[in-house]
Every structure is written in structure tokens, then in C-alpha cells.
Amino acid sequence: MTSTVKDAVNSVFEKLNLSSKDEGVPLKEPSNQELKDLRDKYLRADQEQVFSFYDELDTLGKAGLYEQLLTIDPNHINIITKKALSPEGKSAKDEETKLEPLPESATASILDSKPEDIESWYSSGLDLVAEGKVAVVLMAGGQGTRLGSSAPKGCFDIGLPSQKSLFQIQAERIWKIQQLAGKKHGKKNIVVPWYVMTSGPTRNPTQQFFEEHKYFGLGKDDVVIFEQGVLPCISNEGKILLESKLKVAVAPDGNGGIYQALLTSKVRTDMRDRGIQHIHAYCVDNCLVKVADPAFIGFAASKDVDIATKVVRKRSAKESVGLILLKNGKPDVVEYSEIDTATAEAKDPTQPGVLKFRAANIVNHYYSFRFLETIEEWAHNLPHHVARKKIPYVDTEKGETIKPEKANGIKLEQFVFDVFPMLKLDKFACMEVNREDEFSPLKNAKGTGEDDPDSSRKYILAQGKRWMQKAGATVVSESEGDDAGVEVSPLISYGGEGLEFLNHRTIKAPAVIEKED
């Protein structure tokens, strides 16, 4: 094997986490019996095509493919593929789906709750942080492909004056909440561990990014980077596809893969060892996310629920967002496409002009640790969803790599919210928050006009300006556009607090407030 080919093969194995841990020691080719046992397993599942090129591979190639195939249960893949492609037919009862808003007993709103209630939640949540009982899980498996970048989305600079990445903004919010809890209780070295879930393509770049930036001031041992699982890509005929002659084509198993990943990565064990009881989980693309939000933690803990979720008020009846509500009496997320026009436009009889179904899902959740301790009891019941894709593959008859022009297969994924209906209603809660303060997702390329770097930047600068003005400062700008705001570093303020030193000062926008001077 030439050095160039060998390097390429090793690169494939590194991405699969199949490289030998001892430098210079090649992976071991399986014995004849081991190979026969595995071949028979795939043969019985009618998936023997994955061995089409096995005999022509060298020792390293055979060992790598064997190791990857060992991690896949072909019979299980057949079962979940069949269920995803042919879900059980709807019964008459299912067709009469009943949708209702969550009951008042399970909800709260930052927009209209009593100030003393919000302060109570915040204070109790900060106490839990100080006691070392709060952790954060970040779902950061996505790349910035739509943004014109192959780097992990968390590395993206949305164009702030400080040029901070999403990872840095969120890390600094964790640092600040640790400081606030320490100040309240007169304690030092308070830790909110940060568990960063990546995918195969983003694992190493994310690790390197954190190392290069010295974990943004957080303890290295308190930032745990782990990887979500993958599932084989399947052809339209139900066959497992090969990406190359020595590798099965795989794709991340969706954000619902978080539950299994917490087990396989030993993250749950680490949480248990640390005494964690409350977990905040969110997606990396929201620049406004209040990481480890004490008010949210305190709210969920006060209700003694197993899952709580943040929502924002739907902008209009036509906004294409999933809604959190009751579906046949159980908490669930219902997609926009599943709701008819009359239901979408229905008004709340208790609040004139406000939509009845308005709780937009923003993938921002709370979990009790006791609930995560039961993952083994229900994870296998989570459904798989089908995403039809154009998947490059090797033709097992001709040995040629094919790049299809139309969807030729499916990727299977799970959704994080599929667990909601498994809960009793008294173990689920929902908190409505202000969209302008807590939700600005980064989905599209610059210049799109919505959910892009420009809108993310605008939301952060506008929020900073509001904080300045509330603190008694005057913000002036030569323009009234997106640059008419102020970036307030999370190291200075987590949610607008601690800015009294700006009273009576005039700030010329755009500006960055990084320290008290």
C-alpha cells in the first residue's frame, strides 16, 4: 500500500474512531471464525452486500470494515427502517386527534408572571448552581454548511464587534452564572459542567477549537466533549449503503440520539459522580440562549417535573414552527404542517388578539437527573423519522462511486422531543419567554434576511442597548440601522444585571462593554 493510500485509509478510520490506540500498531484482522460469524449475521438479515469488496481489501482495510460492522446490528436496522418507512396505520381514534393548549398548572410566562415569582425562581435556581447540582448539555453536532463554512456551527463568528464565536458567548455565560452563584453564597470554585455533544464531522474540530481558546476560561475537566451516535444510510430498497469499499455510509442519529449518547459516552455516569440533579439542554445555534438559566432551573425544580421546555410566542398563525401542546391529553410537539388553518388561527378566549396555540418550540429543555436515570426503560421506544437524501455510495456490482442527482436513500433520525408523550402531565412544564431576549437561531447564510448572522448580531446588539438604557445610560449612534446597538459581554452581565456603573454615561454605538471602566 502506498503511503498516500495508507494515509487516506487511516484518515477514514480516525473519523470512525477505529484507529489503533498504540501508534504504529495496525488494527488486527479478524479470525476466519469471527469473520464467518459476522458474515452469517448480515446474511440472515439480507444485508450481506456490505461484504462485497471485503476480500480485495488489505489487512488494514479488512480490520477497519470488520470493526465498523461489529458496531451495527443489521436486524435492528431492518426493524427500525421498516417501522420508519411503514408506520402503523392510523386508527379512527388517531384520526380524531384532539389538540389543546397545555393547562395553566403546567405553564408559566416570563411575559406576565408576577415579578416576585420570577425572582423566587431565579434565586432558588442560583442556589442549585451554588450547590453544584446544575449541568448543561449542548447539542452542537451541526456544521455551518448553510453559512458557507465547514467548521462546527459553534465556531461561527456572527459579526459582533468583539468577533466572539457562539461557543465563546455561551462559555462566558456559564462562567458568569458560576460567578453570580458564588457571589450570592460567598463561595469560590463553583462549577457548572458543560457537556458538548458533537457529531463525527465536528468532534475533532470542536475539541481543537476549545483547546486553542483554553476552554474560554472554564476548567478543562469541566468541559466534556462527546459524540452522538450514527446510523447506517439506507437505500430506497432497504439496503445498507457503502460510502467506500471499506466503509459503511453513516449519518448522525438526530438530536434525539442525545439520550443514548449520554449512556455510551459515560456522561450520565459523570453527572452522577458530580451529584448533578438538574440539566439544561439546548442547541448551539441560538445566540441569545440563557445557558443554565437560574429562573428556568428554579421554575422546573419548584414544580418537581422531569422535563420542562422553554417556548416563545408564535409571531403569527402562519409562522412555520412546531408547537408544544397537548395531543390527545399528552404533552407533545406538533409540526406546523400537521395543524389546519382554523386551528392555527384560533384565538385564546381569555386573551383577545392572542393565538390559542402559540407555544413555539425552540429546543430549549430542562431534565431532572432522576429522569435521565431511566433512559434504558424508554429509549428503545423512541420512533425513527425518515429524511430522504442524495447519498453518495459505491455500486456493489460495479465497484463505482455514484453521486446521485436525486434522493436515492434515507437517513434515519430521532427527535429529542419524541420522549414528551411518555411523561405524565404532572411531570411536564412549559415556560414562555420573550423572543427578543432569548431566541435568535442561526440557520441561514448572511443576507437571507431571517435567522442569519445579521439577524443574530442585530438581536444581541439590540438587547445590549435595552440593558444600557435600563441601567440609566444613553446610547447614541450616527445610524439607526443594525449598528445602533451595544454588545454587552457575558463576563460583565448575564441578563442585564450589574450595569449600574453605566448610569448617566453616554455610549456611542456600535460598542462593546467588556469591563467596568
Short mmCIF file of C-alpha atoms in Angstrom, two decimals:
data_model
loop_
_atom_site.label_atom_id
_atom_site.label_comp_id
_atom_site.label_asym_id
_atom_site.label_seq_id
_atom_site.Cartn_x
_atom_site.Cartn_y
_atom_site.Cartn_z
CA MET A 1 0.00 0.00 0.00
CA THR A 2 1.42 3.42 -0.92
CA SER A 3 1.87 5.97 1.84
CA THR A 4 -0.77 8.21 0.25
CA VAL A 5 -3.39 5.45 0.21
CA LYS A 6 -2.40 4.36 3.71
CA ASP A 7 -2.82 7.90 5.00
CA ALA A 8 -6.27 8.08 3.40
CA VAL A 9 -7.30 4.78 4.95
CA ASN A 10 -6.02 5.87 8.35
CA SER A 11 -7.96 9.11 7.98
CA VAL A 12 -11.16 7.14 7.42
CA PHE A 13 -10.51 5.02 10.50
CA GLU A 14 -9.77 8.07 12.63
CA LYS A 15 -13.15 9.53 11.67
CA LEU A 16 -14.71 6.26 12.72
CA ASN A 17 -12.72 6.23 15.95
CA LEU A 18 -11.21 2.91 14.81
CA SER A 19 -7.54 3.91 14.82
CA SER A 20 -5.20 1.86 16.93
CA LYS A 21 -4.52 3.48 20.28
CA ASP A 22 -0.89 2.34 20.06
CA GLU A 23 0.92 4.30 17.39
CA GLY A 24 2.33 2.07 14.70
CA VAL A 25 0.23 -0.96 15.73
CA PRO A 26 -2.26 -1.82 12.97
CA LEU A 27 -5.77 -2.99 13.65
CA LYS A 28 -6.00 -6.77 13.83
CA GLU A 29 -7.70 -8.67 11.02
CA PRO A 30 -10.48 -10.94 12.37
CA SER A 31 -10.03 -14.69 12.53
CA ASN A 32 -11.83 -16.88 10.00
CA GLN A 33 -14.41 -17.86 12.59
CA GLU A 34 -15.02 -14.27 13.70
CA LEU A 35 -15.48 -13.23 10.08
CA LYS A 36 -17.82 -16.14 9.35
CA ASP A 37 -19.98 -15.34 12.38
CA LEU A 38 -20.35 -11.72 11.33
CA ARG A 39 -21.00 -12.58 7.68
CA ASP A 40 -23.71 -15.01 8.75
CA LYS A 41 -25.33 -12.34 10.88
CA TYR A 42 -25.55 -9.95 7.92
CA LEU A 43 -26.61 -12.78 5.58
CA ARG A 44 -29.54 -13.66 7.82
CA ALA A 45 -30.58 -10.01 7.75
CA ASP A 46 -30.29 -9.93 3.93
CA GLN A 47 -27.59 -7.26 4.20
CA GLU A 48 -24.59 -9.29 3.03
CA GLN A 49 -23.79 -6.69 0.31
CA VAL A 50 -21.66 -4.82 2.85
CA PHE A 51 -19.01 -7.53 2.38
CA SER A 52 -18.94 -7.13 -1.43
CA PHE A 53 -15.37 -5.85 -1.51
CA TYR A 54 -14.04 -7.35 1.70
CA ASP A 55 -11.86 -9.97 0.07
CA GLU A 56 -10.00 -7.42 -2.06
CA LEU A 57 -9.11 -5.17 0.89
CA ASP A 58 -5.71 -5.30 2.58
CA THR A 59 -5.31 -6.22 6.24
CA LEU A 60 -5.92 -2.67 7.49
CA GLY A 61 -9.00 -2.28 5.32
CA LYS A 62 -10.46 -5.62 6.39
CA ALA A 63 -9.84 -4.86 10.05
CA GLY A 64 -11.45 -1.43 9.81
CA LEU A 65 -14.56 -2.60 7.98
CA TYR A 66 -14.93 -5.55 10.35
CA GLU A 67 -14.72 -3.26 13.39
CA GLN A 68 -17.33 -0.89 11.95
CA LEU A 69 -19.72 -3.71 11.04
CA LEU A 70 -19.42 -5.10 14.56
CA THR A 71 -20.99 -1.90 15.88
CA ILE A 72 -24.08 -2.32 13.69
CA ASP A 73 -26.94 -4.73 14.35
CA PRO A 74 -28.33 -5.36 10.83
CA ASN A 75 -31.51 -6.97 12.12
CA HIS A 76 -32.24 -3.95 14.30
CA ILE A 77 -31.58 -1.65 11.35
CA ASN A 78 -34.09 -3.63 9.29
CA ILE A 79 -36.69 -3.32 12.01
CA ILE A 80 -36.39 0.42 12.59
CA THR A 81 -36.20 1.08 8.84
CA LYS A 82 -39.41 -0.84 8.25
CA LYS A 83 -41.17 0.99 11.10
CA ALA A 84 -39.98 4.38 9.84
CA LEU A 85 -40.96 3.71 6.23
CA SER A 86 -44.24 1.99 7.04
CA PRO A 87 -45.61 3.42 10.28
CA GLU A 88 -48.64 1.70 11.69
CA GLY A 89 -51.80 2.88 10.01
CA LYS A 90 -53.90 5.45 11.81
CA SER A 91 -56.92 4.14 13.61
CA ALA A 92 -60.17 6.02 13.75
CA LYS A 93 -59.13 7.23 17.19
CA ASP A 94 -55.85 8.64 15.84
CA GLU A 95 -57.65 10.42 13.03
CA GLU A 96 -59.72 12.27 15.62
CA THR A 97 -56.66 13.92 17.12
CA LYS A 98 -57.56 16.32 19.89
CA LEU A 99 -55.25 19.32 20.32
CA GLU A 100 -55.35 21.53 23.39
CA PRO A 101 -53.04 24.13 24.93
CA LEU A 102 -51.15 22.96 28.00
CA PRO A 103 -53.14 23.58 31.19
CA GLU A 104 -52.28 26.62 33.29
CA SER A 105 -50.98 24.31 36.01
CA ALA A 106 -48.14 23.25 33.70
CA THR A 107 -47.21 26.67 32.35
CA ALA A 108 -45.72 30.00 33.27
CA SER A 109 -44.79 33.07 31.28
CA ILE A 110 -41.95 35.49 31.87
CA LEU A 111 -44.07 37.97 29.92
CA ASP A 112 -46.86 38.16 32.50
CA SER A 113 -45.77 36.32 35.66
CA LYS A 114 -45.54 38.23 38.91
CA PRO A 115 -42.07 39.78 39.42
CA GLU A 116 -41.84 38.14 42.83
CA ASP A 117 -42.42 34.69 41.26
CA ILE A 118 -39.68 35.23 38.68
CA GLU A 119 -37.30 36.45 41.36
CA SER A 120 -38.11 33.42 43.51
CA TRP A 121 -37.37 31.02 40.63
CA TYR A 122 -34.14 32.87 39.83
CA SER A 123 -32.97 32.85 43.44
CA SER A 124 -33.71 29.17 44.01
CA GLY A 125 -32.08 28.27 40.69
CA LEU A 126 -28.95 30.19 41.65
CA ASP A 127 -28.92 28.28 44.93
CA LEU A 128 -28.91 24.99 42.99
CA VAL A 129 -26.00 26.25 40.89
CA ALA A 130 -24.09 27.13 44.05
CA GLU A 131 -24.76 23.65 45.43
CA GLY A 132 -23.16 22.08 42.35
CA LYS A 133 -26.39 20.42 41.24
CA VAL A 134 -26.75 22.01 37.79
CA ALA A 135 -25.20 20.87 34.50
CA VAL A 136 -25.56 21.93 30.88
CA VAL A 137 -25.77 19.77 27.75
CA LEU A 138 -25.12 21.48 24.43
CA MET A 139 -26.27 19.90 21.18
CA ALA A 140 -23.53 21.00 18.79
CA GLY A 141 -23.38 18.37 16.06
CA GLY A 142 -24.13 20.67 13.13
CA GLN A 143 -21.69 22.17 10.68
CA GLY A 144 -22.02 25.67 9.26
CA THR A 145 -22.66 24.38 5.74
CA ARG A 146 -25.56 26.75 5.07
CA LEU A 147 -23.42 29.56 6.43
CA GLY A 148 -20.65 28.85 3.93
CA SER A 149 -18.41 27.13 6.46
CA SER A 150 -17.40 23.51 7.01
CA ALA A 151 -16.44 24.24 10.62
CA PRO A 152 -18.73 23.35 13.54
CA LYS A 153 -21.52 25.90 13.79
CA GLY A 154 -20.41 26.82 17.31
CA CYS A 155 -17.14 28.19 15.89
CA PHE A 156 -19.03 30.71 13.77
CA ASP A 157 -18.46 34.45 14.22
CA ILE A 158 -21.83 36.17 13.70
CA GLY A 159 -20.19 39.55 13.14
CA LEU A 160 -20.25 41.07 16.63
CA PRO A 161 -17.84 43.93 17.34
CA SER A 162 -15.93 41.55 19.65
CA GLN A 163 -15.80 38.84 16.94
CA LYS A 164 -16.75 36.22 19.52
CA SER A 165 -17.93 32.83 18.35
CA LEU A 166 -21.15 31.18 19.51
CA PHE A 167 -19.08 28.80 21.65
CA GLN A 168 -17.34 31.71 23.37
CA ILE A 169 -20.56 33.62 24.05
CA GLN A 170 -22.12 30.56 25.66
CA ALA A 171 -19.00 29.62 27.62
CA GLU A 172 -18.83 33.13 29.07
CA ARG A 173 -22.46 32.91 30.17
CA ILE A 174 -21.64 29.73 32.08
CA TRP A 175 -18.62 31.46 33.65
CA LYS A 176 -20.79 34.40 34.68
CA ILE A 177 -23.54 32.28 36.24
CA GLN A 178 -20.87 30.50 38.29
CA GLN A 179 -19.64 33.90 39.49
CA LEU A 180 -23.14 35.11 40.36
CA ALA A 181 -23.87 31.97 42.37
CA GLY A 182 -20.53 32.25 44.13
CA LYS A 183 -21.13 35.88 45.00
CA LYS A 184 -24.56 35.15 46.45
CA HIS A 185 -23.25 32.36 48.67
CA GLY A 186 -19.74 33.61 49.36
CA LYS A 187 -18.25 30.54 47.70
CA LYS A 188 -15.44 30.03 45.22
CA ASN A 189 -14.81 27.39 42.56
CA ILE A 190 -18.46 26.76 41.79
CA VAL A 191 -18.74 24.58 38.70
CA VAL A 192 -21.48 24.11 36.12
CA PRO A 193 -20.15 21.25 33.97
CA TRP A 194 -20.67 21.72 30.25
CA TYR A 195 -21.28 18.58 28.18
CA VAL A 196 -20.84 19.34 24.48
CA MET A 197 -22.40 16.78 22.16
CA THR A 198 -20.80 16.73 18.72
CA SER A 199 -21.18 14.57 15.62
CA GLY A 200 -18.48 12.63 13.76
CA PRO A 201 -17.51 15.54 11.46
CA THR A 202 -17.49 18.11 14.28
CA ARG A 203 -15.86 16.12 17.12
CA ASN A 204 -12.19 16.81 16.42
CA PRO A 205 -12.62 20.42 15.16
CA THR A 206 -14.67 21.24 18.27
CA GLN A 207 -12.05 19.71 20.57
CA GLN A 208 -9.29 21.65 18.83
CA PHE A 209 -11.27 24.91 18.97
CA PHE A 210 -11.77 24.61 22.71
CA GLU A 211 -8.13 23.72 23.28
CA GLU A 212 -6.90 26.64 21.16
CA HIS A 213 -9.06 29.03 23.17
CA LYS A 214 -8.18 27.48 26.53
CA TYR A 215 -11.79 26.46 27.10
CA PHE A 216 -12.76 30.14 27.27
CA GLY A 217 -11.82 30.40 30.93
CA LEU A 218 -13.72 27.31 32.07
CA GLY A 219 -11.98 24.36 33.69
CA LYS A 220 -10.71 21.85 31.13
CA ASP A 221 -12.09 18.96 33.19
CA ASP A 222 -15.47 20.67 33.37
CA VAL A 223 -15.96 20.81 29.59
CA VAL A 224 -16.73 17.29 28.40
CA ILE A 225 -16.87 16.84 24.63
CA PHE A 226 -18.64 13.69 23.48
CA GLU A 227 -20.13 12.33 20.30
CA GLN A 228 -23.65 11.39 19.32
CA GLY A 229 -24.29 8.08 17.63
CA VAL A 230 -24.66 7.29 13.95
CA LEU A 231 -26.93 5.03 11.93
CA PRO A 232 -26.26 3.46 8.53
CA CYS A 233 -27.66 5.20 5.45
CA ILE A 234 -30.25 3.02 3.72
CA SER A 235 -31.08 2.73 0.02
CA ASN A 236 -34.64 3.12 -1.22
CA GLU A 237 -34.66 -0.67 -1.43
CA GLY A 238 -33.80 -1.04 2.25
CA LYS A 239 -30.14 -1.95 1.80
CA ILE A 240 -27.28 -0.60 3.93
CA LEU A 241 -25.15 1.62 1.67
CA LEU A 242 -21.37 1.62 1.41
CA GLU A 243 -19.66 5.00 1.29
CA SER A 244 -16.49 3.34 0.03
CA LYS A 245 -15.31 -0.21 -0.37
CA LEU A 246 -14.09 -0.19 3.21
CA LYS A 247 -16.71 1.91 4.96
CA VAL A 248 -20.45 1.87 5.53
CA ALA A 249 -22.19 5.17 4.82
CA VAL A 250 -23.47 6.58 8.10
CA ALA A 251 -25.19 9.73 9.36
CA PRO A 252 -25.79 11.23 12.84
CA ASP A 253 -28.86 9.80 14.55
CA GLY A 254 -30.59 13.16 15.13
CA ASN A 255 -30.84 15.29 18.25
CA GLY A 256 -32.93 12.52 19.79
CA GLY A 257 -29.73 10.49 19.83
CA ILE A 258 -28.73 12.54 22.85
CA TYR A 259 -30.29 10.04 25.22
CA GLN A 260 -28.30 7.03 24.03
CA ALA A 261 -25.17 9.17 23.72
CA LEU A 262 -25.40 10.14 27.39
CA LEU A 263 -25.05 6.44 28.18
CA THR A 264 -22.42 5.31 25.68
CA SER A 265 -20.20 8.32 26.40
CA LYS A 266 -20.43 7.82 30.18
CA VAL A 267 -21.68 11.40 30.51
CA ARG A 268 -24.54 10.27 32.72
CA THR A 269 -22.06 8.49 34.96
CA ASP A 270 -20.02 11.68 35.21
CA MET A 271 -23.14 13.62 36.14
CA ARG A 272 -23.96 11.09 38.83
CA ASP A 273 -20.45 11.26 40.25
CA ARG A 274 -20.71 15.06 40.44
CA GLY A 275 -24.08 14.98 42.20
CA ILE A 276 -25.96 16.67 39.35
CA GLN A 277 -29.74 16.82 39.73
CA HIS A 278 -30.83 19.41 37.16
CA ILE A 279 -29.80 19.62 33.50
CA HIS A 280 -30.30 22.36 30.93
CA ALA A 281 -30.08 21.21 27.27
CA TYR A 282 -30.15 23.45 24.21
CA CYS A 283 -28.94 23.89 20.61
CA VAL A 284 -25.76 25.74 19.70
CA ASP A 285 -27.28 27.99 17.03
CA ASN A 286 -29.22 30.25 19.41
CA CYS A 287 -27.01 33.27 20.17
CA LEU A 288 -29.40 34.55 22.87
CA VAL A 289 -29.68 31.34 24.87
CA LYS A 290 -29.52 31.88 28.63
CA VAL A 291 -27.26 28.97 29.46
CA ALA A 292 -28.05 27.34 32.82
CA ASP A 293 -30.77 29.96 33.31
CA PRO A 294 -31.44 30.06 37.08
CA ALA A 295 -35.05 31.20 36.58
CA PHE A 296 -35.76 28.24 34.30
CA ILE A 297 -33.97 25.77 36.58
CA GLY A 298 -35.76 27.17 39.62
CA PHE A 299 -39.15 27.08 37.88
CA ALA A 300 -38.74 23.43 36.83
CA ALA A 301 -37.39 22.38 40.23
CA SER A 302 -40.24 24.13 42.05
CA LYS A 303 -42.75 22.09 40.05
CA ASP A 304 -40.77 18.89 40.59
CA VAL A 305 -41.08 17.97 36.89
CA ASP A 306 -38.91 15.62 34.85
CA ILE A 307 -38.94 17.72 31.69
CA ALA A 308 -39.62 21.41 31.18
CA THR A 309 -39.28 23.36 28.00
CA LYS A 310 -38.96 26.99 27.01
CA VAL A 311 -41.15 28.39 24.27
CA VAL A 312 -41.58 31.75 22.57
CA ARG A 313 -44.86 33.24 21.42
CA LYS A 314 -45.65 32.40 17.81
CA ARG A 315 -45.33 35.52 15.65
CA SER A 316 -48.39 34.79 13.53
CA ALA A 317 -50.74 31.97 12.63
CA LYS A 318 -48.68 31.28 9.50
CA GLU A 319 -45.26 31.06 11.14
CA SER A 320 -43.91 27.58 10.31
CA VAL A 321 -42.81 26.41 13.75
CA GLY A 322 -43.57 23.34 15.82
CA LEU A 323 -45.90 23.92 18.76
CA ILE A 324 -45.77 22.46 22.25
CA LEU A 325 -49.26 21.46 23.35
CA LEU A 326 -51.44 18.58 24.47
CA LYS A 327 -52.11 15.96 21.81
CA ASN A 328 -54.78 13.52 22.93
CA GLY A 329 -54.09 14.52 26.51
CA LYS A 330 -50.30 14.10 26.37
CA PRO A 331 -47.56 16.74 26.07
CA ASP A 332 -46.16 16.74 22.55
CA VAL A 333 -44.69 18.79 19.72
CA VAL A 334 -46.94 19.15 16.69
CA GLU A 335 -45.41 20.42 13.46
CA TYR A 336 -46.91 23.37 11.59
CA SER A 337 -47.83 21.13 8.65
CA GLU A 338 -49.99 18.96 10.92
CA ILE A 339 -52.24 21.83 12.02
CA ASP A 340 -55.17 23.02 9.90
CA THR A 341 -55.77 26.70 9.21
CA ALA A 342 -58.71 27.04 11.58
CA THR A 343 -56.72 25.61 14.47
CA ALA A 344 -53.67 27.73 13.67
CA GLU A 345 -55.76 30.92 13.57
CA ALA A 346 -57.86 30.16 16.68
CA LYS A 347 -57.72 32.87 19.34
CA ASP A 348 -57.31 32.46 23.09
CA PRO A 349 -60.72 33.19 24.63
CA THR A 350 -59.04 34.55 27.78
CA GLN A 351 -56.67 36.92 25.89
CA PRO A 352 -58.24 38.80 22.98
CA GLY A 353 -55.95 39.02 19.95
CA VAL A 354 -53.60 36.30 21.20
CA LEU A 355 -53.36 32.93 19.44
CA LYS A 356 -54.75 29.96 21.31
CA PHE A 357 -51.90 27.73 20.07
CA ARG A 358 -48.83 29.93 20.35
CA ALA A 359 -46.14 27.99 22.26
CA ALA A 360 -43.38 27.73 19.63
CA ASN A 361 -40.78 25.05 20.29
CA ILE A 362 -37.18 26.39 20.45
CA VAL A 363 -35.42 23.15 21.56
CA ASN A 364 -34.51 24.53 24.97
CA HIS A 365 -35.18 21.96 27.67
CA TYR A 366 -34.76 21.05 31.33
CA TYR A 367 -34.33 17.46 32.57
CA SER A 368 -34.29 16.09 36.07
CA PHE A 369 -31.39 13.71 36.57
CA ARG A 370 -33.75 11.12 38.03
CA PHE A 371 -35.47 11.02 34.63
CA LEU A 372 -32.18 10.50 32.79
CA GLU A 373 -31.55 7.60 35.15
CA THR A 374 -34.46 5.82 33.43
CA ILE A 375 -33.21 6.13 29.83
CA GLU A 376 -32.84 2.37 29.46
CA GLU A 377 -36.55 1.93 30.20
CA TRP A 378 -37.86 4.04 27.31
CA ALA A 379 -35.16 4.96 24.79
CA HIS A 380 -35.85 1.88 22.67
CA ASN A 381 -39.44 3.07 22.21
CA LEU A 382 -38.50 6.37 20.58
CA PRO A 383 -39.53 6.39 16.90
CA HIS A 384 -37.18 6.95 13.98
CA HIS A 385 -38.00 9.51 11.30
CA VAL A 386 -37.10 9.39 7.63
CA ALA A 387 -35.09 12.03 5.82
CA ARG A 388 -34.83 11.33 2.09
CA LYS A 389 -31.43 12.40 0.81
CA LYS A 390 -28.98 12.21 -2.08
CA ILE A 391 -26.40 9.82 -0.63
CA PRO A 392 -23.12 9.08 -2.45
CA TYR A 393 -22.46 5.35 -2.45
CA VAL A 394 -20.48 2.52 -4.04
CA ASP A 395 -22.31 0.36 -6.53
CA THR A 396 -21.74 -3.12 -5.09
CA GLU A 397 -21.90 -4.74 -8.54
CA LYS A 398 -19.62 -2.41 -10.47
CA GLY A 399 -17.46 -1.04 -7.65
CA GLU A 400 -18.02 2.52 -8.86
CA THR A 401 -18.75 5.50 -6.64
CA ILE A 402 -22.08 7.05 -7.55
CA LYS A 403 -23.10 10.62 -6.79
CA PRO A 404 -26.87 10.62 -7.32
CA GLU A 405 -28.74 13.58 -8.76
CA LYS A 406 -31.91 12.81 -6.83
CA ALA A 407 -32.77 11.24 -3.49
CA ASN A 408 -31.63 7.62 -3.58
CA GLY A 409 -31.91 6.70 0.06
CA ILE A 410 -32.83 7.65 3.57
CA LYS A 411 -31.17 8.76 6.74
CA LEU A 412 -32.84 7.73 9.98
CA GLU A 413 -33.01 10.15 12.87
CA GLN A 414 -34.70 10.63 16.21
CA PHE A 415 -36.06 13.85 17.68
CA VAL A 416 -35.29 14.99 21.19
CA PHE A 417 -38.95 15.80 21.88
CA ASP A 418 -40.27 12.34 20.98
CA VAL A 419 -39.97 11.47 24.66
CA PHE A 420 -42.50 14.13 25.74
CA PRO A 421 -45.65 11.99 25.28
CA MET A 422 -44.16 9.32 27.53
CA LEU A 423 -44.46 11.64 30.52
CA LYS A 424 -47.39 12.08 32.84
CA LEU A 425 -48.71 15.61 32.56
CA ASP A 426 -47.78 16.47 36.13
CA LYS A 427 -44.12 15.78 35.25
CA PHE A 428 -44.03 18.21 32.31
CA ALA A 429 -43.96 22.00 32.35
CA CYS A 430 -43.52 24.86 29.92
CA MET A 431 -42.14 28.37 30.37
CA GLU A 432 -42.89 31.11 27.84
CA VAL A 433 -40.03 33.59 27.40
CA ASN A 434 -39.51 36.78 25.44
CA ARG A 435 -38.29 36.01 21.92
CA GLU A 436 -36.26 39.24 21.74
CA ASP A 437 -34.36 38.24 24.87
CA GLU A 438 -33.91 34.51 24.38
CA PHE A 439 -34.29 33.25 20.82
CA SER A 440 -32.47 34.11 17.63
CA PRO A 441 -31.47 30.95 15.74
CA LEU A 442 -28.69 30.90 13.17
CA LYS A 443 -29.98 28.84 10.25
CA ASN A 444 -29.28 30.68 7.01
CA ALA A 445 -26.46 32.34 5.09
CA LYS A 446 -25.67 36.02 5.50
CA GLY A 447 -28.04 38.27 3.58
CA THR A 448 -31.01 35.89 3.78
CA GLY A 449 -32.89 38.38 5.92
CA GLU A 450 -34.10 36.00 8.59
CA ASP A 451 -32.37 33.66 11.05
CA ASP A 452 -28.98 34.59 9.58
CA PRO A 453 -25.76 36.13 11.01
CA ASP A 454 -27.15 39.63 10.51
CA SER A 455 -30.31 38.94 12.50
CA SER A 456 -28.33 37.20 15.27
CA ARG A 457 -25.99 40.17 15.52
CA LYS A 458 -28.90 42.62 15.49
CA TYR A 459 -30.69 40.82 18.33
CA ILE A 460 -27.62 40.81 20.58
CA LEU A 461 -26.84 44.48 19.94
CA ALA A 462 -30.47 45.48 20.48
CA GLN A 463 -30.58 43.55 23.72
CA GLY A 464 -27.43 45.28 24.94
CA LYS A 465 -28.90 48.65 24.11
CA ARG A 466 -32.03 47.89 26.14
CA TRP A 467 -29.86 46.85 29.08
CA MET A 468 -27.82 50.06 28.82
CA GLN A 469 -30.89 52.24 28.79
CA LYS A 470 -32.48 50.39 31.72
CA ALA A 471 -29.25 50.95 33.67
CA GLY A 472 -29.55 54.70 33.06
CA ALA A 473 -27.11 55.07 30.16
CA THR A 474 -27.74 56.99 26.96
CA VAL A 475 -26.94 55.20 23.72
CA VAL A 476 -26.27 57.36 20.69
CA SER A 477 -25.48 56.36 17.13
CA GLU A 478 -24.91 58.04 13.79
CA SER A 479 -27.21 55.48 12.19
CA GLU A 480 -30.47 53.84 13.13
CA GLY A 481 -29.63 50.54 11.47
CA ASP A 482 -28.34 47.28 12.89
CA ASP A 483 -25.20 49.01 14.26
CA ALA A 484 -27.21 51.24 16.60
CA GLY A 485 -26.82 48.82 19.49
CA VAL A 486 -24.31 47.70 22.11
CA GLU A 487 -22.65 44.35 22.74
CA VAL A 488 -22.50 43.60 26.45
CA SER A 489 -20.02 40.88 27.30
CA PRO A 490 -21.47 37.98 29.32
CA LEU A 491 -18.42 38.44 31.56
CA ILE A 492 -19.99 41.73 32.66
CA SER A 493 -23.68 40.83 32.71
CA TYR A 494 -25.61 37.58 32.34
CA GLY A 495 -29.08 39.05 31.93
CA GLY A 496 -28.83 42.81 32.33
CA GLU A 497 -27.78 42.84 35.98
CA GLY A 498 -24.72 44.61 37.36
CA LEU A 499 -24.68 47.53 34.93
CA GLU A 500 -25.28 50.31 37.46
CA PHE A 501 -21.80 51.70 36.77
CA LEU A 502 -23.12 52.88 33.38
CA ASN A 503 -25.74 55.17 34.94
CA HIS A 504 -25.63 58.69 33.42
CA ARG A 505 -22.99 57.63 30.88
CA THR A 506 -23.29 58.14 27.15
CA ILE A 507 -22.32 55.20 24.95
CA LYS A 508 -21.66 55.66 21.25
CA ALA A 509 -22.86 52.67 19.25
CA PRO A 510 -21.75 50.29 17.99
CA ALA A 511 -19.77 49.49 21.13
CA VAL A 512 -18.57 46.62 23.27
CA ILE A 513 -18.83 46.69 27.06
CA GLU A 514 -16.20 44.21 28.28
CA LYS A 515 -15.24 45.69 31.66
CA GLU A 516 -16.18 48.33 34.19
CA ASP A 517 -14.28 51.44 33.15
#
